[in-house]
Coordinates of C-alpha atoms and ligand atoms in Angstrom, one line a residue:
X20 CA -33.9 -19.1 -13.7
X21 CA -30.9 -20.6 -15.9
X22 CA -29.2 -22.8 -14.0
X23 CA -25.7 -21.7 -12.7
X24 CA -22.8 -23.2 -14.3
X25 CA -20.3 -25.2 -12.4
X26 CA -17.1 -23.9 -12.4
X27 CA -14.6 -24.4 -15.6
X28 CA -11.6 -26.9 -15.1
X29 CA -9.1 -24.7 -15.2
X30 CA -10.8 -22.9 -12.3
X31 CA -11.4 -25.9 -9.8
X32 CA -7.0 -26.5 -10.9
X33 CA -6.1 -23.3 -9.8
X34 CA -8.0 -23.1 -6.8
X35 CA -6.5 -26.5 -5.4
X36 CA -2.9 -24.9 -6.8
X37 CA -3.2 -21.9 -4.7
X38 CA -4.2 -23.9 -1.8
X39 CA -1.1 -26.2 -2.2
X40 CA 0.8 -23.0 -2.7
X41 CA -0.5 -21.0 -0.1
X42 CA 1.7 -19.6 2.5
X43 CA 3.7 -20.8 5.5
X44 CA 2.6 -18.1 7.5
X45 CA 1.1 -18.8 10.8
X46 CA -1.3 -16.6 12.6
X47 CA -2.7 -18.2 15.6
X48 CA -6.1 -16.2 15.1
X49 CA -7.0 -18.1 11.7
X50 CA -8.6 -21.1 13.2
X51 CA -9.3 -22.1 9.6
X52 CA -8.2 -21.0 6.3
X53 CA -8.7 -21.9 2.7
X54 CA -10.6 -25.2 2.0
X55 CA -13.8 -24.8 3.6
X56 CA -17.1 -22.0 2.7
X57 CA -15.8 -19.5 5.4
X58 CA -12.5 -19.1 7.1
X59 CA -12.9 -18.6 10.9
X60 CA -11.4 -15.5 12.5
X61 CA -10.7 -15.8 16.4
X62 CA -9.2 -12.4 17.6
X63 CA -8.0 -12.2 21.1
X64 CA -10.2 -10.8 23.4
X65 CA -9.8 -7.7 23.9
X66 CA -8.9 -6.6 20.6
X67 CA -11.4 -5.0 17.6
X68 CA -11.3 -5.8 14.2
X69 CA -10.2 -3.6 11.1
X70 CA -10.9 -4.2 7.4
X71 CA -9.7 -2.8 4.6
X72 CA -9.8 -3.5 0.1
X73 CA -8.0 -3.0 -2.0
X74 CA -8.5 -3.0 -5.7
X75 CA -5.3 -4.0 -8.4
X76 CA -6.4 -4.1 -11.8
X77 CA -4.7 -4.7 -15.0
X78 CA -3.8 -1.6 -16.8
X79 CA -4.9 0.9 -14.0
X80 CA -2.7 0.0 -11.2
X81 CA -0.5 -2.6 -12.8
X82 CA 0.9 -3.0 -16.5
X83 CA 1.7 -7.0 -17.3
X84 CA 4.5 -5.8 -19.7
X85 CA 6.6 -3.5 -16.7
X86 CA 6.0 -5.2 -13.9
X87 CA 7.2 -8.6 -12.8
X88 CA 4.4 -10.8 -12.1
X89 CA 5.7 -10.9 -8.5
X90 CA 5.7 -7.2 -7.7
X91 CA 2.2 -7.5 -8.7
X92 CA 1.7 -10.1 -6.2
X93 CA 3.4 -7.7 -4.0
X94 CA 1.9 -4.6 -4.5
X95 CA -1.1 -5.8 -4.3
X96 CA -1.2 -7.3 -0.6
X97 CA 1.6 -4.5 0.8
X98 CA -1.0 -2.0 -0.1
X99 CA -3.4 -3.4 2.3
X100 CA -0.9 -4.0 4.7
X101 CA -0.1 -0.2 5.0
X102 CA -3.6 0.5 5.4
X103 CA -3.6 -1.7 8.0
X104 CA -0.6 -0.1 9.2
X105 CA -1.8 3.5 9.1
X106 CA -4.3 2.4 11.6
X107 CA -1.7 0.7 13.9
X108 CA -2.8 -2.6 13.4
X109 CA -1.6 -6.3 13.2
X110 CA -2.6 -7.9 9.9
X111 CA -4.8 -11.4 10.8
X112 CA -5.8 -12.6 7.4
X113 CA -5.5 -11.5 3.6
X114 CA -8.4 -12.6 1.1
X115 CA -8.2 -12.5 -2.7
X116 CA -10.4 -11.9 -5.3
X117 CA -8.7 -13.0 -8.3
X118 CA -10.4 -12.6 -12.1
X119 CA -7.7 -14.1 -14.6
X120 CA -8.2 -14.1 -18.4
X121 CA -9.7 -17.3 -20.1
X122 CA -6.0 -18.2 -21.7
X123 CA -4.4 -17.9 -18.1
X124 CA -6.4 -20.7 -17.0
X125 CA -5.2 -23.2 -19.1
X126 CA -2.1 -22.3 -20.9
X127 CA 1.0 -23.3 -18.9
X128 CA 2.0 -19.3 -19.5
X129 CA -0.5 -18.1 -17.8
X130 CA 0.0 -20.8 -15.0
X131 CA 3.5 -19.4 -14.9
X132 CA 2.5 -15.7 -14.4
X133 CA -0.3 -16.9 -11.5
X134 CA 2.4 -18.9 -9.7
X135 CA 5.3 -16.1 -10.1
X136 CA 2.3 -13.5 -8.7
X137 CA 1.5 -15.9 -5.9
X138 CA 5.3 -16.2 -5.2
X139 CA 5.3 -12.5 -4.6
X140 CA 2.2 -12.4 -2.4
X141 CA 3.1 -15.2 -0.4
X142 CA 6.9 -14.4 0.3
X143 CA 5.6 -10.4 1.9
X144 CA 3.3 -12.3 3.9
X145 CA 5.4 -14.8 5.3
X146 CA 7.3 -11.7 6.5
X147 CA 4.4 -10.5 7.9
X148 CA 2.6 -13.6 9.4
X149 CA -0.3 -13.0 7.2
X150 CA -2.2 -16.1 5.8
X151 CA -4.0 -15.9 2.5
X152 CA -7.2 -17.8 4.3
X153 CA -9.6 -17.8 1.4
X154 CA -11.1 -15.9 -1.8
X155 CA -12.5 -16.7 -4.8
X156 CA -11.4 -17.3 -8.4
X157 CA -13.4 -16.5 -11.7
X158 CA -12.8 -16.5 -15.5
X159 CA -12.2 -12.4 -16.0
X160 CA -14.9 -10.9 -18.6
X161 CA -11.9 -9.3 -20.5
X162 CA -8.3 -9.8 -21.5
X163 CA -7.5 -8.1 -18.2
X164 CA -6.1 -9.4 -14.5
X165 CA -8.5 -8.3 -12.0
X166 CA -7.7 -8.5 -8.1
X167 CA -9.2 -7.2 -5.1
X168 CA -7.8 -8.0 -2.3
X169 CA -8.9 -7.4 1.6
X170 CA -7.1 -7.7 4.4
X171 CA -8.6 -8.0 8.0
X172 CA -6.3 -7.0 11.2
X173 CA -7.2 -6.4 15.0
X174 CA -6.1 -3.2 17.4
X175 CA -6.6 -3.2 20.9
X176 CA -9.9 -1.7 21.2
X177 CA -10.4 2.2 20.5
X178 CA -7.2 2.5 20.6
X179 CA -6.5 2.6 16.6
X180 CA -5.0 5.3 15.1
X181 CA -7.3 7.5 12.8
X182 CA -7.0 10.6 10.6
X183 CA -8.6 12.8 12.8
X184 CA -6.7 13.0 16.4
X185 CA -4.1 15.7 15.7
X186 CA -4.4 18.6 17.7
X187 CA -2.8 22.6 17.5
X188 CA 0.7 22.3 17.9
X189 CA 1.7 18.8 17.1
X190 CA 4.7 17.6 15.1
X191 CA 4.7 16.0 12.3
X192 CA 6.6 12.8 11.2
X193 CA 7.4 11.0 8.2
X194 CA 8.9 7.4 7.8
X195 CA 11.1 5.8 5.5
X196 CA 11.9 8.2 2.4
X197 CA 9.6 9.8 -0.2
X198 CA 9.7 10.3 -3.8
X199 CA 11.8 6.7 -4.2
X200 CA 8.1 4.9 -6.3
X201 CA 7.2 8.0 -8.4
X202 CA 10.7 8.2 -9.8
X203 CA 11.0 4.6 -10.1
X204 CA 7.8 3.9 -12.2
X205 CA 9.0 6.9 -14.3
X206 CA 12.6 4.9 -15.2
X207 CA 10.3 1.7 -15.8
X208 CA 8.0 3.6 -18.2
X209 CA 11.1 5.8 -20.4
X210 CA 13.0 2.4 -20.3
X211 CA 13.2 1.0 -23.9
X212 CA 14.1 -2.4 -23.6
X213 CA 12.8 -4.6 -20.5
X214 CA 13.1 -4.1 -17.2
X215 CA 16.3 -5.8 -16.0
X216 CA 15.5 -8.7 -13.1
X217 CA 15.0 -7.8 -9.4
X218 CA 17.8 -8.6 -7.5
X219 CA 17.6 -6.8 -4.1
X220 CA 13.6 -5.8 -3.3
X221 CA 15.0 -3.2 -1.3
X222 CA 16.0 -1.5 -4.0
X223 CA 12.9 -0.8 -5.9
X224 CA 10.0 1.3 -3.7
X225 CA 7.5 1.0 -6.7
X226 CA 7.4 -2.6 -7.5
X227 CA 8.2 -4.0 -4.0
X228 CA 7.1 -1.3 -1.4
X229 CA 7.7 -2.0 2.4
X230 CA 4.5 -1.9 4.1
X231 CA 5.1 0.2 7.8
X232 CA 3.3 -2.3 10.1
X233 CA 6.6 -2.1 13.6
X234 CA 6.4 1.8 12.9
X235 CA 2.2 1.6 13.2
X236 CA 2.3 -0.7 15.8
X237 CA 5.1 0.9 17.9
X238 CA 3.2 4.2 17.5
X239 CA 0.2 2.8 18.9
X240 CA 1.3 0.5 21.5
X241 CA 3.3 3.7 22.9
X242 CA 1.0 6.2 22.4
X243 CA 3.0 8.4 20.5
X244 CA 0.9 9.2 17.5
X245 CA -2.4 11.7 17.6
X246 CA -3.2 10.6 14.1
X247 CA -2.0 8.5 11.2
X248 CA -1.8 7.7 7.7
X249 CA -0.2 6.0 4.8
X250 CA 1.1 8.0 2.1
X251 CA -0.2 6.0 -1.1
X252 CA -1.9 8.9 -3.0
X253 CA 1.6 11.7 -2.3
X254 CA 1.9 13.6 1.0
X255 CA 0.1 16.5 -0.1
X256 CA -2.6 14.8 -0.9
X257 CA -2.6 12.6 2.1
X258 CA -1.6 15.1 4.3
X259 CA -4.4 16.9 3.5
X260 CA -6.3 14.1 3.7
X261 CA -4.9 14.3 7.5
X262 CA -5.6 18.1 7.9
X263 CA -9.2 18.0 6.6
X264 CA -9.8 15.1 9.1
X265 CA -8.4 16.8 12.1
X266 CA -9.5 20.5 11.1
X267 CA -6.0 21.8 11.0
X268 CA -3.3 23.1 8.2
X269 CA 0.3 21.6 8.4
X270 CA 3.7 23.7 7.6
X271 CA 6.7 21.7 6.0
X272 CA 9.9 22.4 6.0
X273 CA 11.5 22.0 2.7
X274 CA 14.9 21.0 4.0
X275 CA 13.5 18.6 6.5
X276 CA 12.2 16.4 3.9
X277 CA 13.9 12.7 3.3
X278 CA 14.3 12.3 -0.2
X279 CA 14.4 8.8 -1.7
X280 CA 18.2 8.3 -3.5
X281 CA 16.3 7.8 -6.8
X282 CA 14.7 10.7 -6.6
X283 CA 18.1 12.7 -5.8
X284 CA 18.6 11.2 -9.1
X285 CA 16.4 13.9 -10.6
X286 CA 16.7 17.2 -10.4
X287 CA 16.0 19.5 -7.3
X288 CA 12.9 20.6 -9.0
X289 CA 11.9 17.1 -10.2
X290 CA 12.9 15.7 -6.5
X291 CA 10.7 17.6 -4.9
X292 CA 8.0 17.1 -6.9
X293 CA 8.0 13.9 -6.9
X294 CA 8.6 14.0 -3.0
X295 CA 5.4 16.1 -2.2
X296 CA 2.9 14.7 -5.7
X297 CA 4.7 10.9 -6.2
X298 CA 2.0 8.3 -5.3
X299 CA 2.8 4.6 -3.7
X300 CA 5.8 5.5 -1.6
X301 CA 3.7 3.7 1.2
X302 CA 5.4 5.5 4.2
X303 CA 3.5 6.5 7.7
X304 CA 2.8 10.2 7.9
X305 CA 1.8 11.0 11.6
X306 CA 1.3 13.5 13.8
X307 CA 2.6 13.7 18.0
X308 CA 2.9 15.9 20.4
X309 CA 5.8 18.3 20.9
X310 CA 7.1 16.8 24.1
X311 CA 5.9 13.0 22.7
X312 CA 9.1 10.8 22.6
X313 CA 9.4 10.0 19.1
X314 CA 11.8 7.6 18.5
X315 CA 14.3 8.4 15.5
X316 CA 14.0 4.7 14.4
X317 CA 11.6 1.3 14.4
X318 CA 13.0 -1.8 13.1
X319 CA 16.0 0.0 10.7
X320 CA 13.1 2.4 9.7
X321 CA 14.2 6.3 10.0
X322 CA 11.6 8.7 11.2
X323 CA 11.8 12.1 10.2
X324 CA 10.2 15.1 11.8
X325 CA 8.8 17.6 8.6
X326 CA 6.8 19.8 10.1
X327 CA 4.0 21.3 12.4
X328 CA 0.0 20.9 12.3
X329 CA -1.9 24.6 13.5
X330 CA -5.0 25.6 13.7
X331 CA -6.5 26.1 10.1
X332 CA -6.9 30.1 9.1
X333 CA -9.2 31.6 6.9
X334 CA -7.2 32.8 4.6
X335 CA -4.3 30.3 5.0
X336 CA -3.6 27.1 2.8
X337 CA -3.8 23.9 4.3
X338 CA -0.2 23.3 3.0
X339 CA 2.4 25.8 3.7
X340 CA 5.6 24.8 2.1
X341 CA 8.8 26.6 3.9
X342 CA 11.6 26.6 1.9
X343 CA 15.2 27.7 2.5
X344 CA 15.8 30.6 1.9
X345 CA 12.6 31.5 4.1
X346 CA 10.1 32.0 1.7
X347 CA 6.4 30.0 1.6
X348 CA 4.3 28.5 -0.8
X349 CA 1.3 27.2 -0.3
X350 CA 0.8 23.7 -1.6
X351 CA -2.0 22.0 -3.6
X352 CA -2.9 18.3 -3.6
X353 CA -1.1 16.8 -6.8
X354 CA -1.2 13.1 -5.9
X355 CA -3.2 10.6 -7.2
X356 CA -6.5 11.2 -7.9
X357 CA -8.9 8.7 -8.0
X358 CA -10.6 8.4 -11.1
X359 CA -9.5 11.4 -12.4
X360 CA -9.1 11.4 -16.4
X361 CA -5.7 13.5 -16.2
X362 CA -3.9 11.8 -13.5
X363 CA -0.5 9.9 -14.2
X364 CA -1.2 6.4 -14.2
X365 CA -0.3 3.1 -14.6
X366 CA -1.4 2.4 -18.1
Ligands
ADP25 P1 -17.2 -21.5 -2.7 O1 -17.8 -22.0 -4.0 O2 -17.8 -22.2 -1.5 O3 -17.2 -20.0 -2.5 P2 -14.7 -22.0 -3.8 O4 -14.7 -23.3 -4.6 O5 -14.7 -20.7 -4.6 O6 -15.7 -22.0 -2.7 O7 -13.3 -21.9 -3.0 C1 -12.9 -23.0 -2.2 C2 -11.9 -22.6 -1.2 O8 -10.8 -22.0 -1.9 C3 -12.5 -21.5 -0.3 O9 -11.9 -21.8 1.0 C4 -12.0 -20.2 -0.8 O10 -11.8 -19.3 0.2 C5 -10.6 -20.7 -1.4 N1 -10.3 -19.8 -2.6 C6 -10.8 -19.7 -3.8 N2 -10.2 -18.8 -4.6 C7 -9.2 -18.3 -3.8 C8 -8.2 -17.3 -4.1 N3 -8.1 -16.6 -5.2 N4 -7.3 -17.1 -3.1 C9 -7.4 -17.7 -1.9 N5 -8.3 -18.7 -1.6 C10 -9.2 -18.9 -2.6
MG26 MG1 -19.1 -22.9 -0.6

């Protein structure tokens, strides 16, 4: 058998760099993080452990001339957070698997884009308390960026919230806003000239999405929620994802739904398309009982009741829409779809 090679220069460089670099967040179940074969993981007792991945690859979820090198940074470890946060969990630990191209590694550009990506990473999980504790590093086969990140959390156990809880009757609940990420990454792709500078993150729900972990957490530690998920493919794709699992069909109301204030930049039509179909918005969809006590905030984070969850008919859609003037359409999963050759995407 050929011999493995040891790893390239620039490789052994950046690994020490994104040690130096790596974060100031704390979390006191890491008892060790990057430097050694393993990090060690020490979750109170008590408490089970959830995992999730996440893939971001150059030129299917990320484009290096649109996005700034720290929303991909971003993007890439809030996406795992809200998974994490769907499930009502506390993040412990993120782990990256990064693949750069062979001219990133030595050129003091590429250096620049790695350190600008790690900038963004770092500064959403100092927010978060969530230490990078370890990955690995490789030379990418192609000309392309390839990440996969995962991130591990813990949940008192069986008590995390899952897709399939909701029962006959329940409300339904949305946080934040929708439709604010699909009509962003439409102005960043129509946009001629670059993409003016970031100033406020807040501002932009596709290239710096909030991940939901004080909703998650408040939803489980009360025991408010029946079921949970994060809305990262569009609600009616997600929502169905949530019906399917709990053998029900859900009824929005129209009017009830929070529209993001860049999708009221649209029109009606648009808005609500890109409410219901837009991917990424990264808000909690969940559903509660009627008499649960939902509170209409967490942390500065609305929650807004859409709709109902009923037991699923034969004939009926999984997704009535109601709008106002009191007629119903039934509404088909238009979010992203994985792998499929006709989906909007990130090209
Ligand atoms: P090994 O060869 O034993 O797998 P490496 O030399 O690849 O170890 O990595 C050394 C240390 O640096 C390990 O603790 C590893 O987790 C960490 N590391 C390597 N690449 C990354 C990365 N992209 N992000 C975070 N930590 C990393
Ligand atoms: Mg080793």
């Amino acid at each position: 058998m050929e011999k493995p090679q040891s790893k390239p220069l620039g490789e052994l460089e950046l690994i020490d760099r994104i040690r130096r670099g790596s974060n100031r967040a704390r979390n006191p179940s890491v008892a060790l993080g990057i430097g050694d074969d393993c990090a060690i993981l020490r979750p109170a007792a008590g408490y089970e452990i959830l995992v999730t991945t996440d893939f971001s690859l150059e030129g299917r979820h990320f484009r290096r001339d649109r996005h700034p090198p720290e929303s991909v940074g971003h993007r890439c470890l809030a996406r795992g957070l809200s998974d994490l946060a769907a499930m009502g969990a506390t993040p412990l630990a993120a782990f990256l698997s990064l693949a750069l191209p062979s001219a990133m590694l030595s050129r003091r550009r590429g250096l620049d884009w790695v350190d600008r990506f790690f900038a963004g990473l770092h500064h959403l999980g100092d927010l978060h308390n969530v230490p990078l504790a370890g990955g690995d590093t490789s030379e990418s086969p192609s000309d392309l960026i390839l990440a996969d990140i995962v991130l591990i959390g813990s949940a008192p156990r069986g008590r995390s919230l899952r897709r399939s809880g909701a029962r006959p009757g329940d409300a339904l609940y949305v946080t934040g806003s929708l439709g604010g990420a699909a009509a962003e990454l439409a102005s960043l792709f129509t946009r001629r000239k670059p993409n003016p500078p970031v100033a406020n993150l807040a501002d932009h729900p596709h290239l710096f999405p909030e991940p939901r972990l004080a909703v998650g957490q408040t939803l489980l530690r009360r025991r408010i929620a029946t079921a949970a998920i994060d809305v990262s493919d569009g609600i009616s794709t997600d929502l169905t994802h949530l019906c399917q699992a709990s053998k029900l069909r859900a009824e929005i109301d129209q009017t009830a739904l929070p529209i993001h204030p860049l999708a009221k930049q649209l029109t009606p039509e648009q808005a609500l398309k890109a409410a219901l179909h837009g991917g990424e918005d990264y808000e909690l969809l969940f559903a509660a009982p009627p008499a649960a006590r939902v509170p209409r905030s967490v942390g500065g984070v609305p929650i807004t009741r859409i709709g109902t969850l009923q037991r699923p008919g034969s004939k009926k859609p999984i997704i009535t829409l109601a709008h106002p003037d009191g007629t119903r359409t039934a509404i088909q999963p238009g979010g992203w779809e994985h792998f499929s050759a006709s989906r909007k995407t990130v090209r």
